[in-house]
mmCIF file of C-alpha atoms in Angstrom:
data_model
loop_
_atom_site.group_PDB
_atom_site.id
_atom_site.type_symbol
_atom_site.label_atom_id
_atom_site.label_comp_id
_atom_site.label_asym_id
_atom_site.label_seq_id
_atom_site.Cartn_x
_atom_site.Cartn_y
_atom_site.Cartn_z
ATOM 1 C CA UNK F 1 15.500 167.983 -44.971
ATOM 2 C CA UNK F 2 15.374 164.005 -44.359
ATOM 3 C CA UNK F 3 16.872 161.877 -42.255
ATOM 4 C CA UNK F 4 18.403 158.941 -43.715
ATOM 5 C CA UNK F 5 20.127 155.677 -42.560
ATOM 6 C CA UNK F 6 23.991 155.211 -43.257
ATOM 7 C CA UNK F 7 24.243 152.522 -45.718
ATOM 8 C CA UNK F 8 27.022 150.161 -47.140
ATOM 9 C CA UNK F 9 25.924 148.385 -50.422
ATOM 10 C CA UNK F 10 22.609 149.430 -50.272
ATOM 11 C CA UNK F 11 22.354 147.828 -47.276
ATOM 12 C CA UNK F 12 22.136 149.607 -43.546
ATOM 13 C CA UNK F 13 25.308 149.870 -42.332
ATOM 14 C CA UNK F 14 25.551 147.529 -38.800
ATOM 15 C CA UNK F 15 25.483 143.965 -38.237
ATOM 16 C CA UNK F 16 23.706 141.866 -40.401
ATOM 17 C CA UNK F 17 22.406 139.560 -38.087
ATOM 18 C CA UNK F 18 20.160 141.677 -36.576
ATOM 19 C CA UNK F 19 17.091 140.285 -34.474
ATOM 20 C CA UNK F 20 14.200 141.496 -33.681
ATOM 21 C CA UNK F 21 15.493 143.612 -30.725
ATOM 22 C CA UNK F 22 18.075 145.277 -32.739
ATOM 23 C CA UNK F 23 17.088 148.163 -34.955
ATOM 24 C CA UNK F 24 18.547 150.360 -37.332
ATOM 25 C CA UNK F 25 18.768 153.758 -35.776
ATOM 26 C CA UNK F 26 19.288 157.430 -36.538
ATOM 27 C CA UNK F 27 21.869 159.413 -34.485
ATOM 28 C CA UNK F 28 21.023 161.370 -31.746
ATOM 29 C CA UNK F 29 22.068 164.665 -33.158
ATOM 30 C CA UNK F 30 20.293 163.791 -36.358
ATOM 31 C CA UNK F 31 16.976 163.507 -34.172
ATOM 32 C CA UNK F 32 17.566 166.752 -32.415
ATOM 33 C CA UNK F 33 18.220 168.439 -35.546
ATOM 34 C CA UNK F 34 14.993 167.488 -37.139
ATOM 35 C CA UNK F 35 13.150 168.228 -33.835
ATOM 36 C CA UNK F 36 15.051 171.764 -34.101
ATOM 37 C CA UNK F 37 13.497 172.299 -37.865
ATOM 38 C CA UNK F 38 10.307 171.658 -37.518
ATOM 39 C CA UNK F 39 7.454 174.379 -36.108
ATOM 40 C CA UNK F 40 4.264 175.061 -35.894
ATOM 41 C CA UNK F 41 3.738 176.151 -39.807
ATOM 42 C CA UNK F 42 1.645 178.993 -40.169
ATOM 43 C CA UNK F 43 1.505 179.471 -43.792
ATOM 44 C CA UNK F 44 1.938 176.170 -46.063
ATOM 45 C CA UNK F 45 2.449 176.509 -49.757
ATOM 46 C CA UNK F 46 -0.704 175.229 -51.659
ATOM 47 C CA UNK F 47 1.071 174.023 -54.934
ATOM 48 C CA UNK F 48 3.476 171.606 -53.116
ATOM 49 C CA UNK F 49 2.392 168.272 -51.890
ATOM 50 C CA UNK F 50 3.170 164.945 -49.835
ATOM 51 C CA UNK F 51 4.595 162.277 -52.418
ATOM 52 C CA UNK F 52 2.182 159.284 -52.194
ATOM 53 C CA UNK F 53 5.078 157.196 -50.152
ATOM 54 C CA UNK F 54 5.842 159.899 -47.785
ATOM 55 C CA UNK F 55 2.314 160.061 -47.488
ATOM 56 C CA UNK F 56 1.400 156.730 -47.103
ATOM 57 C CA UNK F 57 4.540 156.201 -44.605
ATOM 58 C CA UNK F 58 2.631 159.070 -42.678
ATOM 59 C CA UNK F 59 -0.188 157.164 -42.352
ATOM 60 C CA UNK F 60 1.267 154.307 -41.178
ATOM 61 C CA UNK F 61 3.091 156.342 -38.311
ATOM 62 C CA UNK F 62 -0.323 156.801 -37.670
ATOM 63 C CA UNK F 63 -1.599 153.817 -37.404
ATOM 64 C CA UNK F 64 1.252 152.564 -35.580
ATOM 65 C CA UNK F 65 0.546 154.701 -32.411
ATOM 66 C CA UNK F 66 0.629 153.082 -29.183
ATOM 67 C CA UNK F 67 -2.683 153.633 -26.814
ATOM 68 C CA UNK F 68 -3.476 152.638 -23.483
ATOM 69 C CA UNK F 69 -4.497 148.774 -23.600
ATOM 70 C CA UNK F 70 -3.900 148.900 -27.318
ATOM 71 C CA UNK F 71 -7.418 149.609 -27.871
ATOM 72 C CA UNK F 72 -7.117 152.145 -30.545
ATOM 73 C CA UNK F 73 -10.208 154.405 -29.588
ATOM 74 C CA UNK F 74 -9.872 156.303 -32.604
ATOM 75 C CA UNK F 75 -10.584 157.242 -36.034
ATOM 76 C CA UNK F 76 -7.917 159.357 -38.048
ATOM 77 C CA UNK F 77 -9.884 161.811 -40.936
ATOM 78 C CA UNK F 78 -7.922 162.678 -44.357
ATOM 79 C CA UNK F 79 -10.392 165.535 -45.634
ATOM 80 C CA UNK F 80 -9.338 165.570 -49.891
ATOM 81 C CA UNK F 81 -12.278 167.624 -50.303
ATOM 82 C CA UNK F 82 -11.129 171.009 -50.635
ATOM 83 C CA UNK F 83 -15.092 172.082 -50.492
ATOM 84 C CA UNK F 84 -15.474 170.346 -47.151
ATOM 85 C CA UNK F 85 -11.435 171.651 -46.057
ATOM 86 C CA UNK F 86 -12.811 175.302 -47.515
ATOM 87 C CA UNK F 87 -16.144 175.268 -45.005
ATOM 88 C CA UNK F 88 -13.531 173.915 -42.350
ATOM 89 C CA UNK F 89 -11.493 176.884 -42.577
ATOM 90 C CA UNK F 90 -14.380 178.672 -41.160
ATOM 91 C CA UNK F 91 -14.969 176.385 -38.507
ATOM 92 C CA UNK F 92 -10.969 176.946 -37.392
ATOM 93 C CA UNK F 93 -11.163 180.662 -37.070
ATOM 94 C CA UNK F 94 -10.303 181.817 -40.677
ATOM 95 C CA UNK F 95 -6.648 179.379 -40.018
ATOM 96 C CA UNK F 96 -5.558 179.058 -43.777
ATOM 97 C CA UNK F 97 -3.405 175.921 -42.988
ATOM 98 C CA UNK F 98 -6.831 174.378 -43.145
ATOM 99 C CA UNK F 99 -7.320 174.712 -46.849
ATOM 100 C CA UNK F 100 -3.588 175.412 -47.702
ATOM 101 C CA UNK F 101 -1.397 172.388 -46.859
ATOM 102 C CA UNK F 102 -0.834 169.537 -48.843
ATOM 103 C CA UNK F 103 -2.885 167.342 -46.229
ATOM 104 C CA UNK F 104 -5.896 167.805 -43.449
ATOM 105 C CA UNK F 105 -5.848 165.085 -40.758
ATOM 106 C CA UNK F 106 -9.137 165.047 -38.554
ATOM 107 C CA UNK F 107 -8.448 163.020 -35.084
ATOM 108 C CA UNK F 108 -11.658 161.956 -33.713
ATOM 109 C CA UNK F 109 -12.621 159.902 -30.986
ATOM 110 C CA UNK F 110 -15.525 157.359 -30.194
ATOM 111 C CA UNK F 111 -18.049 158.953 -28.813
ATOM 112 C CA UNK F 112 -19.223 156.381 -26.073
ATOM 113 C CA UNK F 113 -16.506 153.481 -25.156
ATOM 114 C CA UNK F 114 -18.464 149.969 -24.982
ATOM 115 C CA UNK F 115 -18.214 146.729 -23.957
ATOM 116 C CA UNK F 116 -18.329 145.378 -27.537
ATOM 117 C CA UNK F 117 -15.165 148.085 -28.714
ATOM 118 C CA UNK F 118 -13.058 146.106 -26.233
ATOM 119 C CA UNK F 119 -14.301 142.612 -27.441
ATOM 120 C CA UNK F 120 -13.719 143.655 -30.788
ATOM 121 C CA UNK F 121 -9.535 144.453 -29.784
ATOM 122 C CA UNK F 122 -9.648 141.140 -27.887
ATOM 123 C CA UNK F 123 -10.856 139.256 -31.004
ATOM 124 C CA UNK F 124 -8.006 141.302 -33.589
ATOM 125 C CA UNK F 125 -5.550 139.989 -30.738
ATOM 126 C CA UNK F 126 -6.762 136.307 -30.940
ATOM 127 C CA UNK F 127 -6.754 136.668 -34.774
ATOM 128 C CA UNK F 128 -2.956 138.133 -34.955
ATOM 129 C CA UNK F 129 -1.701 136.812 -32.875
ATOM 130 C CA UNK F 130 -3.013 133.265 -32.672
ATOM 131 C CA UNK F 131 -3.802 133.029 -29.146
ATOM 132 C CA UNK F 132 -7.335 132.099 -27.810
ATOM 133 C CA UNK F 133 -9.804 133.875 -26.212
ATOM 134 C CA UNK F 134 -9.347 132.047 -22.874
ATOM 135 C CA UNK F 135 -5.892 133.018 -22.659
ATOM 136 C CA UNK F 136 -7.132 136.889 -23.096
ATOM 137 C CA UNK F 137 -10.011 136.640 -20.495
ATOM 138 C CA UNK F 138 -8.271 137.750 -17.951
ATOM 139 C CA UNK F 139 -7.167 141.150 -19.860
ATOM 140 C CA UNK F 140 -9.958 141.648 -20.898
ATOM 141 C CA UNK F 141 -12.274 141.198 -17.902
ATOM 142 C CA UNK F 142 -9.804 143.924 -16.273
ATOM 143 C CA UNK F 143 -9.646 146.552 -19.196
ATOM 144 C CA UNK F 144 -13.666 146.035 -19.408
ATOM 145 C CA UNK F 145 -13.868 146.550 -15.088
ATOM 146 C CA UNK F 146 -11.254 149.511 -15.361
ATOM 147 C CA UNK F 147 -12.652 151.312 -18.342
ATOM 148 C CA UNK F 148 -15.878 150.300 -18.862
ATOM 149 C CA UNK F 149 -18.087 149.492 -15.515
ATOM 150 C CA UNK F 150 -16.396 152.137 -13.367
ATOM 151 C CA UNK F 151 -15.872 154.879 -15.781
ATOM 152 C CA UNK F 152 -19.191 157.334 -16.705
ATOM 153 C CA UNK F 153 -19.130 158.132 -20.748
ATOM 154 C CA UNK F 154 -17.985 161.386 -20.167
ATOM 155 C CA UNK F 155 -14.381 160.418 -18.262
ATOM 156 C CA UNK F 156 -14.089 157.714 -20.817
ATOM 157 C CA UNK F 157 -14.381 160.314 -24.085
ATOM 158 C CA UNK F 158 -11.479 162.561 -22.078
ATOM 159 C CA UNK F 159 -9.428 158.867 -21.780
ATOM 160 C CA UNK F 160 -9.734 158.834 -24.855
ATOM 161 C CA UNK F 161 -9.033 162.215 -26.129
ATOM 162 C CA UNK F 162 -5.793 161.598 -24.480
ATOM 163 C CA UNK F 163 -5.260 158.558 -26.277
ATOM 164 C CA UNK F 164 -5.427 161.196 -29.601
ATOM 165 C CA UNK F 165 -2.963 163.216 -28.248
ATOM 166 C CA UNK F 166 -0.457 160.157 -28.462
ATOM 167 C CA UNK F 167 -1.438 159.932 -31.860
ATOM 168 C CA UNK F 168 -1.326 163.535 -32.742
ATOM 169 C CA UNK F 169 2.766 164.017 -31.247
ATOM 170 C CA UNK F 170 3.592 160.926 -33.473
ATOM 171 C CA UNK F 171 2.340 162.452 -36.428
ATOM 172 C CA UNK F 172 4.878 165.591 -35.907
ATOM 173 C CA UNK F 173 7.489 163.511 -35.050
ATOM 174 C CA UNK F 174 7.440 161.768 -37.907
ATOM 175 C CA UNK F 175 6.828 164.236 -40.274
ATOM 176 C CA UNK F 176 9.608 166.149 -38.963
ATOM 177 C CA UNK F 177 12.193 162.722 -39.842
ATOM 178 C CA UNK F 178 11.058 162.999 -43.318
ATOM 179 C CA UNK F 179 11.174 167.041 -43.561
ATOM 180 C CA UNK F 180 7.651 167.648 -43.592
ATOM 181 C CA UNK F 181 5.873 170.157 -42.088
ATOM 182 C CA UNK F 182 3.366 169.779 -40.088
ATOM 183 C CA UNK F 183 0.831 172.438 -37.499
ATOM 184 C CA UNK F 184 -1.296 171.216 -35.141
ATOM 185 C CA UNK F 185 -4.296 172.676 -34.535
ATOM 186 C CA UNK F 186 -6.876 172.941 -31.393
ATOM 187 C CA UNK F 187 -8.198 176.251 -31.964
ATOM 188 C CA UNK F 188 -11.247 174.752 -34.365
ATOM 189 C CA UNK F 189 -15.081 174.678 -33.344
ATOM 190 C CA UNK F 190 -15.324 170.817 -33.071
ATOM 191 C CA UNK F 191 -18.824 170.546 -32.823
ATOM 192 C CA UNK F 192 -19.028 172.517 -36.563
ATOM 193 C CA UNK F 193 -16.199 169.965 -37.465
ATOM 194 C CA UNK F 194 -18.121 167.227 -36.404
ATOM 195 C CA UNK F 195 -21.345 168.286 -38.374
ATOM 196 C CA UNK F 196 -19.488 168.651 -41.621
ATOM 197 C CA UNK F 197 -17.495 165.472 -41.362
ATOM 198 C CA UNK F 198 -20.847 163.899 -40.797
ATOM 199 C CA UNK F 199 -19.078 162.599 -37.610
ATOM 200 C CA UNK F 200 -21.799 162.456 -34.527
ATOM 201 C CA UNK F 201 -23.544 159.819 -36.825
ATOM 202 C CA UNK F 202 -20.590 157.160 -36.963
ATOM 203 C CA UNK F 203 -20.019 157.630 -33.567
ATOM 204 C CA UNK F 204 -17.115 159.776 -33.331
ATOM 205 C CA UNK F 205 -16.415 162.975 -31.955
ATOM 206 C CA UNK F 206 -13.958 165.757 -33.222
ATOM 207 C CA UNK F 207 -10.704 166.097 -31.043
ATOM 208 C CA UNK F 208 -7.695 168.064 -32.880
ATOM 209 C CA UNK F 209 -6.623 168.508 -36.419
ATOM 210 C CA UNK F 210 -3.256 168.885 -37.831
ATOM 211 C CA UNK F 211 -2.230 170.281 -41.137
ATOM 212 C CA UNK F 212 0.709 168.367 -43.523
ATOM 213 C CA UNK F 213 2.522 169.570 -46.126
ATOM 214 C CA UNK F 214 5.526 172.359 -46.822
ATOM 215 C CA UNK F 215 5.971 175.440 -45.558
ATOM 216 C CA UNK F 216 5.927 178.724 -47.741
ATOM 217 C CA UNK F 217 8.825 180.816 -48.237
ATOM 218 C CA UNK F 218 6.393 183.636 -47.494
ATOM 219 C CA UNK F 219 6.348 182.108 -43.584
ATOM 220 C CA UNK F 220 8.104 184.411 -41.275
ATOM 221 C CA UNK F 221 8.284 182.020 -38.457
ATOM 222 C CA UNK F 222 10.470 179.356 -40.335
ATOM 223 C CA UNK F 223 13.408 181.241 -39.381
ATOM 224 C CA UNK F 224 11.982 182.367 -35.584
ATOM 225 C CA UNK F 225 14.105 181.525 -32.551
ATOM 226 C CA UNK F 226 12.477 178.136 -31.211
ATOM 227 C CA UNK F 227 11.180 179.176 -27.435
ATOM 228 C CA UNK F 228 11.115 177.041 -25.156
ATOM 229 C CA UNK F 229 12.041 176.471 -21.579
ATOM 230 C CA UNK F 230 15.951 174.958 -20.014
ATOM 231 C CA UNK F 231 15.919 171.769 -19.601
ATOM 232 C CA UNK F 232 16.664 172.581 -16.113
ATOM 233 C CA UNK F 233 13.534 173.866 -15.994
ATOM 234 C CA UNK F 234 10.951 171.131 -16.725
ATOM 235 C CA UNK F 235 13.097 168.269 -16.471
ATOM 236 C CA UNK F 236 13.290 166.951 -13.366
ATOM 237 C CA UNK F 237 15.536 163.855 -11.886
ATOM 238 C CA UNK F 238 15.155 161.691 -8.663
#
């Protein structure tokens, strides 16, 4: 199941004058549906995989995650390897999705925030968007006071575990517009993860995984009632 745009021509069907504040868009009930479909897959079918564009579009969702000052304090893992995806398996509790879908994505953090991770954002700013350091100093001297100086390594790994978790419900979102399945998955051994990644020596710490790919027609909880909660019960307005 994908979601697609209504088109006339071959073109999206709207205005054609659209700015840059004016968007294409799916309809509501098209979003719901999709967010309806999708689940936590529990058994992924090994012989089908992620077309190189849907793939590649996946990525880009990825990339294209917001985060808390824009600094990015991440590093997204595609483990190919099915050697290194086989000794993961063990590291995730015997969890099959490991091995079995189409794609493995490893979100890790950096270890320990600096000084010179935030100078490196403020100089990918200046070089995008063609301002000047000056005119950043004044970010950046308050994202380097808030984070940095009055933050111990420790609360600034959980910051930016958090950021991951942005990251991570992007992923499924998206996945879940294209029909793609998707499971996300917490219950791993990170420290094992991080020693077969090779991960403690870059700098980066495990976080969460999530498998991508299709589900198999052998997956009993495809077709299981979706639980969850009214929306008079954890939605609240004032």
């Amino acid at each position: 199941m994908k979601v697609r745009l209504k088109q006339e021509n071959g073109k999206p069907k709207g205005k054609t004058d659209m700015n840059l504040h004016q968007r294409n868009s799916i309809a509501p009930e098209q979003l719901l549906a999709q967010l309806k479909w999708r689940y936590a897959t529990q058994q992924f079918d090994p012989a089908r995989k992620i077309d190189p564009p849907a793939w590649s579009a996946l990525e880009e969702s990825l990339v294209l995650t917001p985060s808390s000052f824009g600094l990015q304090p991440w590093k997204f893992i595609v483990v190919t390897q099915a050697e290194k995806r086989e000794q993961l398996v063990r590291a995730s509790w015997g969890q099959r999705q490991v091995a079995d879908a189409s794609h493995l994505v490893v979100f890790a953090v950096k270890s320990d925030l600096r000084e010179t991770d935030i100078d490196s954002h403020v100089d990918h700013m200046v070089k995008v968007r063609g301002t000047s350091h000056d005119t950043l100093s004044s970010y950046r001297d308050s994202v380097v006071g808030s984070l940095i100086q009055n933050r111990e390594p420790a609360i600034r790994r959980q910051w930016a575990t958090n950021q991951v978790y942005i990251a991570l419900g992007n992923l499924l979102t998206s996945a879940a517009l294209l029909g793609i399945d998707a499971c996300p998955l917490e219950g791993i051994e990170r420290e094992k993860y991080d020693e077969i990644l090779g991960l403690k020596q870059k700098g980066l710490e495990t976080a969460v995984a999530a498998a991508v790919g299709y589900r198999a027609a052998t997956d009993k909880y495809a077709t299981a009632a979706k639980v969850r909660f009214p929306k008079t019960d954890v939605l609240a307005t004032m």
